[in-house]
mmCIF file with all atom_site columns, C-alpha atoms in Angstrom:
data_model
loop_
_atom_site.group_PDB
_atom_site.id
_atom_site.type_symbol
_atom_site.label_atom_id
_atom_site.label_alt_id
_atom_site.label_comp_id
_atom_site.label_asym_id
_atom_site.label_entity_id
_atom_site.label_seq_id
_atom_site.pdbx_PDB_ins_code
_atom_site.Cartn_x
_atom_site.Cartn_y
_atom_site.Cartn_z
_atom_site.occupancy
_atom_site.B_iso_or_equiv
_atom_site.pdbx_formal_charge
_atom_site.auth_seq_id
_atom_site.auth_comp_id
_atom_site.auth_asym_id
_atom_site.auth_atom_id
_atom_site.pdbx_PDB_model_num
ATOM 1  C CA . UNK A 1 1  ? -16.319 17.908 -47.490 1.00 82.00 ? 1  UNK A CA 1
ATOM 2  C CA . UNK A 1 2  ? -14.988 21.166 -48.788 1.00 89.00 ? 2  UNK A CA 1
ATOM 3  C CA . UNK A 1 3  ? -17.775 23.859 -50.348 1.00 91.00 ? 3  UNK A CA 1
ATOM 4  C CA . UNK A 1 4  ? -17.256 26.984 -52.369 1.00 91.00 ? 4  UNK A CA 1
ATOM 5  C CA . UNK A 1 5  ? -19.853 29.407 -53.322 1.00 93.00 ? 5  UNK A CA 1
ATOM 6  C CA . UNK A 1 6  ? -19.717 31.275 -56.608 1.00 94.00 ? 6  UNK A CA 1
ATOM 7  C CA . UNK A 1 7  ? -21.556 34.562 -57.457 1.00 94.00 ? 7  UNK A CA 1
ATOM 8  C CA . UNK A 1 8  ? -22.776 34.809 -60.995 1.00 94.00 ? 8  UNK A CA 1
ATOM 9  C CA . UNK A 1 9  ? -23.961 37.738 -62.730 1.00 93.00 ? 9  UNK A CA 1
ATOM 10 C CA . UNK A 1 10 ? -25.485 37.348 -65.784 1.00 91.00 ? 10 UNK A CA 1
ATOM 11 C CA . UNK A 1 11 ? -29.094 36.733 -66.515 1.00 91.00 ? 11 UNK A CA 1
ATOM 12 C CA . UNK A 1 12 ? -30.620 33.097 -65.466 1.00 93.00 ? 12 UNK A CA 1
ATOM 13 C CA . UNK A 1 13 ? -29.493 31.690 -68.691 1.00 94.00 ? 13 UNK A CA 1
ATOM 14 C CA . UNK A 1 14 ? -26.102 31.865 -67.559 1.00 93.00 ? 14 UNK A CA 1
ATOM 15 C CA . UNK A 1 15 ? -26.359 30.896 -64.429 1.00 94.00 ? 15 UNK A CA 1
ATOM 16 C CA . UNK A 1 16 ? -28.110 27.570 -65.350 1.00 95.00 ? 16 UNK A CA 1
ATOM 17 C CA . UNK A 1 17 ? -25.118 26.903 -68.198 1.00 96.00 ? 17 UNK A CA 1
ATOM 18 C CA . UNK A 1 18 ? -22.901 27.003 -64.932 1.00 96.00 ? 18 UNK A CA 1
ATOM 19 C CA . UNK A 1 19 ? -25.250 24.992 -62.718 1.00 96.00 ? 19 UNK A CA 1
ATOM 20 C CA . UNK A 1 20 ? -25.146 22.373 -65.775 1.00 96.00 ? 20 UNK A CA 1
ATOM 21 C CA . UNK A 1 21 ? -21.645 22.316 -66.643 1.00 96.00 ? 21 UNK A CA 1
ATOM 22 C CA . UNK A 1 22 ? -20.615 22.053 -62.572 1.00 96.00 ? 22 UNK A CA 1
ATOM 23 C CA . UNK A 1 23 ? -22.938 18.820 -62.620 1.00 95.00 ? 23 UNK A CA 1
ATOM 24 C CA . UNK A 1 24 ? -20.743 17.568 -65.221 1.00 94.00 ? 24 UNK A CA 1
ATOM 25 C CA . UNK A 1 25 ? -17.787 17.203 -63.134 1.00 94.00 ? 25 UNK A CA 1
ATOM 26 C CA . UNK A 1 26 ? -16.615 14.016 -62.063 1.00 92.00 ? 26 UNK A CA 1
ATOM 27 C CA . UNK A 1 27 ? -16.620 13.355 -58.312 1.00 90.00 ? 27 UNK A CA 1
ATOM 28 C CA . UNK A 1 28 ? -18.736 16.169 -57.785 1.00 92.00 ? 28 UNK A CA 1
ATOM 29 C CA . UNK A 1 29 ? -21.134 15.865 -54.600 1.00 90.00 ? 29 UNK A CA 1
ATOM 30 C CA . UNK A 1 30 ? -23.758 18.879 -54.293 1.00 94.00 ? 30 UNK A CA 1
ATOM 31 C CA . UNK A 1 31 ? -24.223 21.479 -56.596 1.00 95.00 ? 31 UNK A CA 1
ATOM 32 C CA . UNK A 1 32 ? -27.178 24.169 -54.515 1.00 94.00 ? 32 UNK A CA 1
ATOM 33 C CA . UNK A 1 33 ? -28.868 27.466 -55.751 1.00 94.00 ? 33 UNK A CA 1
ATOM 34 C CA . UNK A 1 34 ? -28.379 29.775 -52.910 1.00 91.00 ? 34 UNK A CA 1
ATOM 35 C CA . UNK A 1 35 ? -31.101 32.767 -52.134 1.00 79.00 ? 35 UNK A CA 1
ATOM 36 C CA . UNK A 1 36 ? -28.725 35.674 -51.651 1.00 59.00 ? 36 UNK A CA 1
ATOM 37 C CA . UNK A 1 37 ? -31.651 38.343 -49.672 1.00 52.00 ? 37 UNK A CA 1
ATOM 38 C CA . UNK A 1 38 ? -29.310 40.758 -50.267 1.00 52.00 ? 38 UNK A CA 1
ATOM 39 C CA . UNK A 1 39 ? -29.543 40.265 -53.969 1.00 49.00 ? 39 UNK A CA 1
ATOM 40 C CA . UNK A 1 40 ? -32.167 43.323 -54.209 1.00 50.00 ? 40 UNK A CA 1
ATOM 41 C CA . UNK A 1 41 ? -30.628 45.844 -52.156 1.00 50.00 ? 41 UNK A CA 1
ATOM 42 C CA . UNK A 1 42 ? -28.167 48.341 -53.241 1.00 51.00 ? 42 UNK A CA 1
ATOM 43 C CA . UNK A 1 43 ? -26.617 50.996 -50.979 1.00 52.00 ? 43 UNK A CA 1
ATOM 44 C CA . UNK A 1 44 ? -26.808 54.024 -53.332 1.00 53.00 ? 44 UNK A CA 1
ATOM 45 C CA . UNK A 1 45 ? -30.666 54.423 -53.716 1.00 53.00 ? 45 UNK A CA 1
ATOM 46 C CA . UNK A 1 46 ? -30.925 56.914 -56.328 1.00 54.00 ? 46 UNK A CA 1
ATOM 47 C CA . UNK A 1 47 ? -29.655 54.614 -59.245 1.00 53.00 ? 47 UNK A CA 1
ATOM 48 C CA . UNK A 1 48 ? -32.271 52.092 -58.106 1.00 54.00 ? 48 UNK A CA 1
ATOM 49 C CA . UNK A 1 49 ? -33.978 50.112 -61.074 1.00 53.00 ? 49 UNK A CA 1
ATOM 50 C CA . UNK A 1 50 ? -32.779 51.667 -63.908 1.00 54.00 ? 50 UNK A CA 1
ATOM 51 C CA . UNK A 1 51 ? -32.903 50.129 -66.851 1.00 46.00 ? 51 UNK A CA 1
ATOM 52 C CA . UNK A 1 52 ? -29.114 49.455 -66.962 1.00 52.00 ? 52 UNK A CA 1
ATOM 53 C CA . UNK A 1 53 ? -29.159 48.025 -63.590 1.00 52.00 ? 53 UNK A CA 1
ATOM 54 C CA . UNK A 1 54 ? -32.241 45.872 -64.313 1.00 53.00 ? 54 UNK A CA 1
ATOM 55 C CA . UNK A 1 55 ? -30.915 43.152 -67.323 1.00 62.00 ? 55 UNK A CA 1
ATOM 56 C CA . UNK A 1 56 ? -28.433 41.678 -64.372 1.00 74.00 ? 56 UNK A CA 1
ATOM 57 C CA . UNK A 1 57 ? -29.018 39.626 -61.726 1.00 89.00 ? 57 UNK A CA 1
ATOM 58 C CA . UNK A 1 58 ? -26.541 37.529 -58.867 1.00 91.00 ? 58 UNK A CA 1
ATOM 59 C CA . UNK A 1 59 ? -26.873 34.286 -58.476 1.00 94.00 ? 59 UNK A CA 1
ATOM 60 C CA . UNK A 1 60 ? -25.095 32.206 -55.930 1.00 94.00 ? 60 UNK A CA 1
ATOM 61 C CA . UNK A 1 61 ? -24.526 28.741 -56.257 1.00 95.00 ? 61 UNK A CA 1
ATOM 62 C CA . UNK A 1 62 ? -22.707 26.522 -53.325 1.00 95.00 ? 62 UNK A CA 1
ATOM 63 C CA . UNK A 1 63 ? -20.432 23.639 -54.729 1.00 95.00 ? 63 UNK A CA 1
ATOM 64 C CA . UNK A 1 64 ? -19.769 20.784 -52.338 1.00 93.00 ? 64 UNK A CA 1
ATOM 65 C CA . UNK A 1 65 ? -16.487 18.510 -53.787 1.00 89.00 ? 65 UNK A CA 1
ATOM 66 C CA . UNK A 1 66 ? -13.257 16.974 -52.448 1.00 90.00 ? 66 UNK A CA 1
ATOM 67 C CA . UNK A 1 67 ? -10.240 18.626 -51.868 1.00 85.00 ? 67 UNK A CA 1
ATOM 68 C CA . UNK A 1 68 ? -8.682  17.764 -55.113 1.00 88.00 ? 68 UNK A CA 1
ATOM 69 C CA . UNK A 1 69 ? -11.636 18.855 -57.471 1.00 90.00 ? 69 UNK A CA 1
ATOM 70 C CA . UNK A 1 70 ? -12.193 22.432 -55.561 1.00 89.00 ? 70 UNK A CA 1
ATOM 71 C CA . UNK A 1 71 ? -9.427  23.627 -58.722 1.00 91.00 ? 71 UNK A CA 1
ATOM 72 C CA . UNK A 1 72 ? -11.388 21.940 -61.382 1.00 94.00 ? 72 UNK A CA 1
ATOM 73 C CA . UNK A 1 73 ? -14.789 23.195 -60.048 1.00 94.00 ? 73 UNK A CA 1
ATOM 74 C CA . UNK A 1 74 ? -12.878 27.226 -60.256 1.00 93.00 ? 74 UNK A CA 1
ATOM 75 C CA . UNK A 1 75 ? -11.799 26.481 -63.605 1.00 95.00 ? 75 UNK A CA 1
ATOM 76 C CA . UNK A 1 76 ? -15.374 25.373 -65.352 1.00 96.00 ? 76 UNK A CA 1
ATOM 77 C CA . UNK A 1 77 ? -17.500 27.753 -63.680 1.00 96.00 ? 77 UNK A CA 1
ATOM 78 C CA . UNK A 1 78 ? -14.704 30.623 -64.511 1.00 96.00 ? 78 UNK A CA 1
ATOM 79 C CA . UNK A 1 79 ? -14.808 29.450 -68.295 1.00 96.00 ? 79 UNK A CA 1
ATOM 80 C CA . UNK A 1 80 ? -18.676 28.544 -68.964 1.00 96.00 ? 80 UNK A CA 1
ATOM 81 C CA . UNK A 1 81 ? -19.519 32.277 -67.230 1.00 95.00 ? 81 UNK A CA 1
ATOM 82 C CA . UNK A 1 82 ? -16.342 34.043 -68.984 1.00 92.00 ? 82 UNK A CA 1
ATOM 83 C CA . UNK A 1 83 ? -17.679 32.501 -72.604 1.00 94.00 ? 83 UNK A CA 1
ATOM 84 C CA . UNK A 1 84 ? -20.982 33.999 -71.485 1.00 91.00 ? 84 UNK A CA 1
ATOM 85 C CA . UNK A 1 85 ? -19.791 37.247 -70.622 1.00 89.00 ? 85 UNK A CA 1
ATOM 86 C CA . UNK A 1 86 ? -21.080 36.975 -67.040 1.00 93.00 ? 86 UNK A CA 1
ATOM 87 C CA . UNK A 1 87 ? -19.364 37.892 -64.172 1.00 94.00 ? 87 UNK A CA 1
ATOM 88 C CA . UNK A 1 88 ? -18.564 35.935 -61.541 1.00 95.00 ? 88 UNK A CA 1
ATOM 89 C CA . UNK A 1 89 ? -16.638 36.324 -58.022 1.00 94.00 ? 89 UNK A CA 1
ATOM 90 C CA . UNK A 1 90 ? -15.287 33.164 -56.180 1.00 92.00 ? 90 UNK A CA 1
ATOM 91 C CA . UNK A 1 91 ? -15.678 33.007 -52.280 1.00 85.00 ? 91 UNK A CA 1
ATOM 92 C CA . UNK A 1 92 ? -13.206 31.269 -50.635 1.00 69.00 ? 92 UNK A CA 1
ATOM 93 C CA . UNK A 1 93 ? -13.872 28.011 -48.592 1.00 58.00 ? 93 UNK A CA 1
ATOM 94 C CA . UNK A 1 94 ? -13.026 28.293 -44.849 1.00 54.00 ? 94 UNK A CA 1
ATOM 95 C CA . UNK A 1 95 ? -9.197  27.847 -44.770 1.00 47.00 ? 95 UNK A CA 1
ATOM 96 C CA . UNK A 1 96 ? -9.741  24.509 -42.451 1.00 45.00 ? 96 UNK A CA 1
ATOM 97 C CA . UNK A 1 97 ? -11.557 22.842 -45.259 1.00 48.00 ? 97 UNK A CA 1
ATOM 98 C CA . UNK A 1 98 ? -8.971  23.646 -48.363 1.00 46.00 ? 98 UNK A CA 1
#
């Protein structure tokens, strides 16, 4: 079965609107939070916590769907985070699975 992870960021609220709006698709077969360890760590250490740095978080969420839906899974997530303002990055599936 074809998966596709999606990075969110945005505060939890958002996150969960695109957890719940994913479960709304049709034919849809696993919809997993992902713990990103990486999530924390930042290469440039001296803007570390600051308070504009602090009121975002990434979330990563793994979708698991046939081939036909992977589209239709891109296109909800893109416009639930978009009306949100959140930003969100799309990792591509392993090409033997699209």
């Amino acid at each position: 079965m074809p998966r596709i992870q999606l990075r969110i960021t945005g505060d939890r609220d958002v996150f969960d609107d695109v957890i719940n709006a994913l479960h709304g698709i049709d034919g849809i077969e696993r919809v997993e939070e992902i713990d990103d360890f990486m999530n924390d760590f930042r290469d440039d250490s001296s803007s570390q916590n600051l308070s504009d740095d602090m009121s975002s978080k990434t979330y990563t969420v793994e979708v698991e769907s046939p081939r036909g839906k992977l589209e239709r899974v891109r296109e909800v997530a893109e416009e639930t985070a978009g009306s949100r303002e959140a930003a969100i990055e799309f990792v591509d599936p392993d090409e033997n699975e699209i």
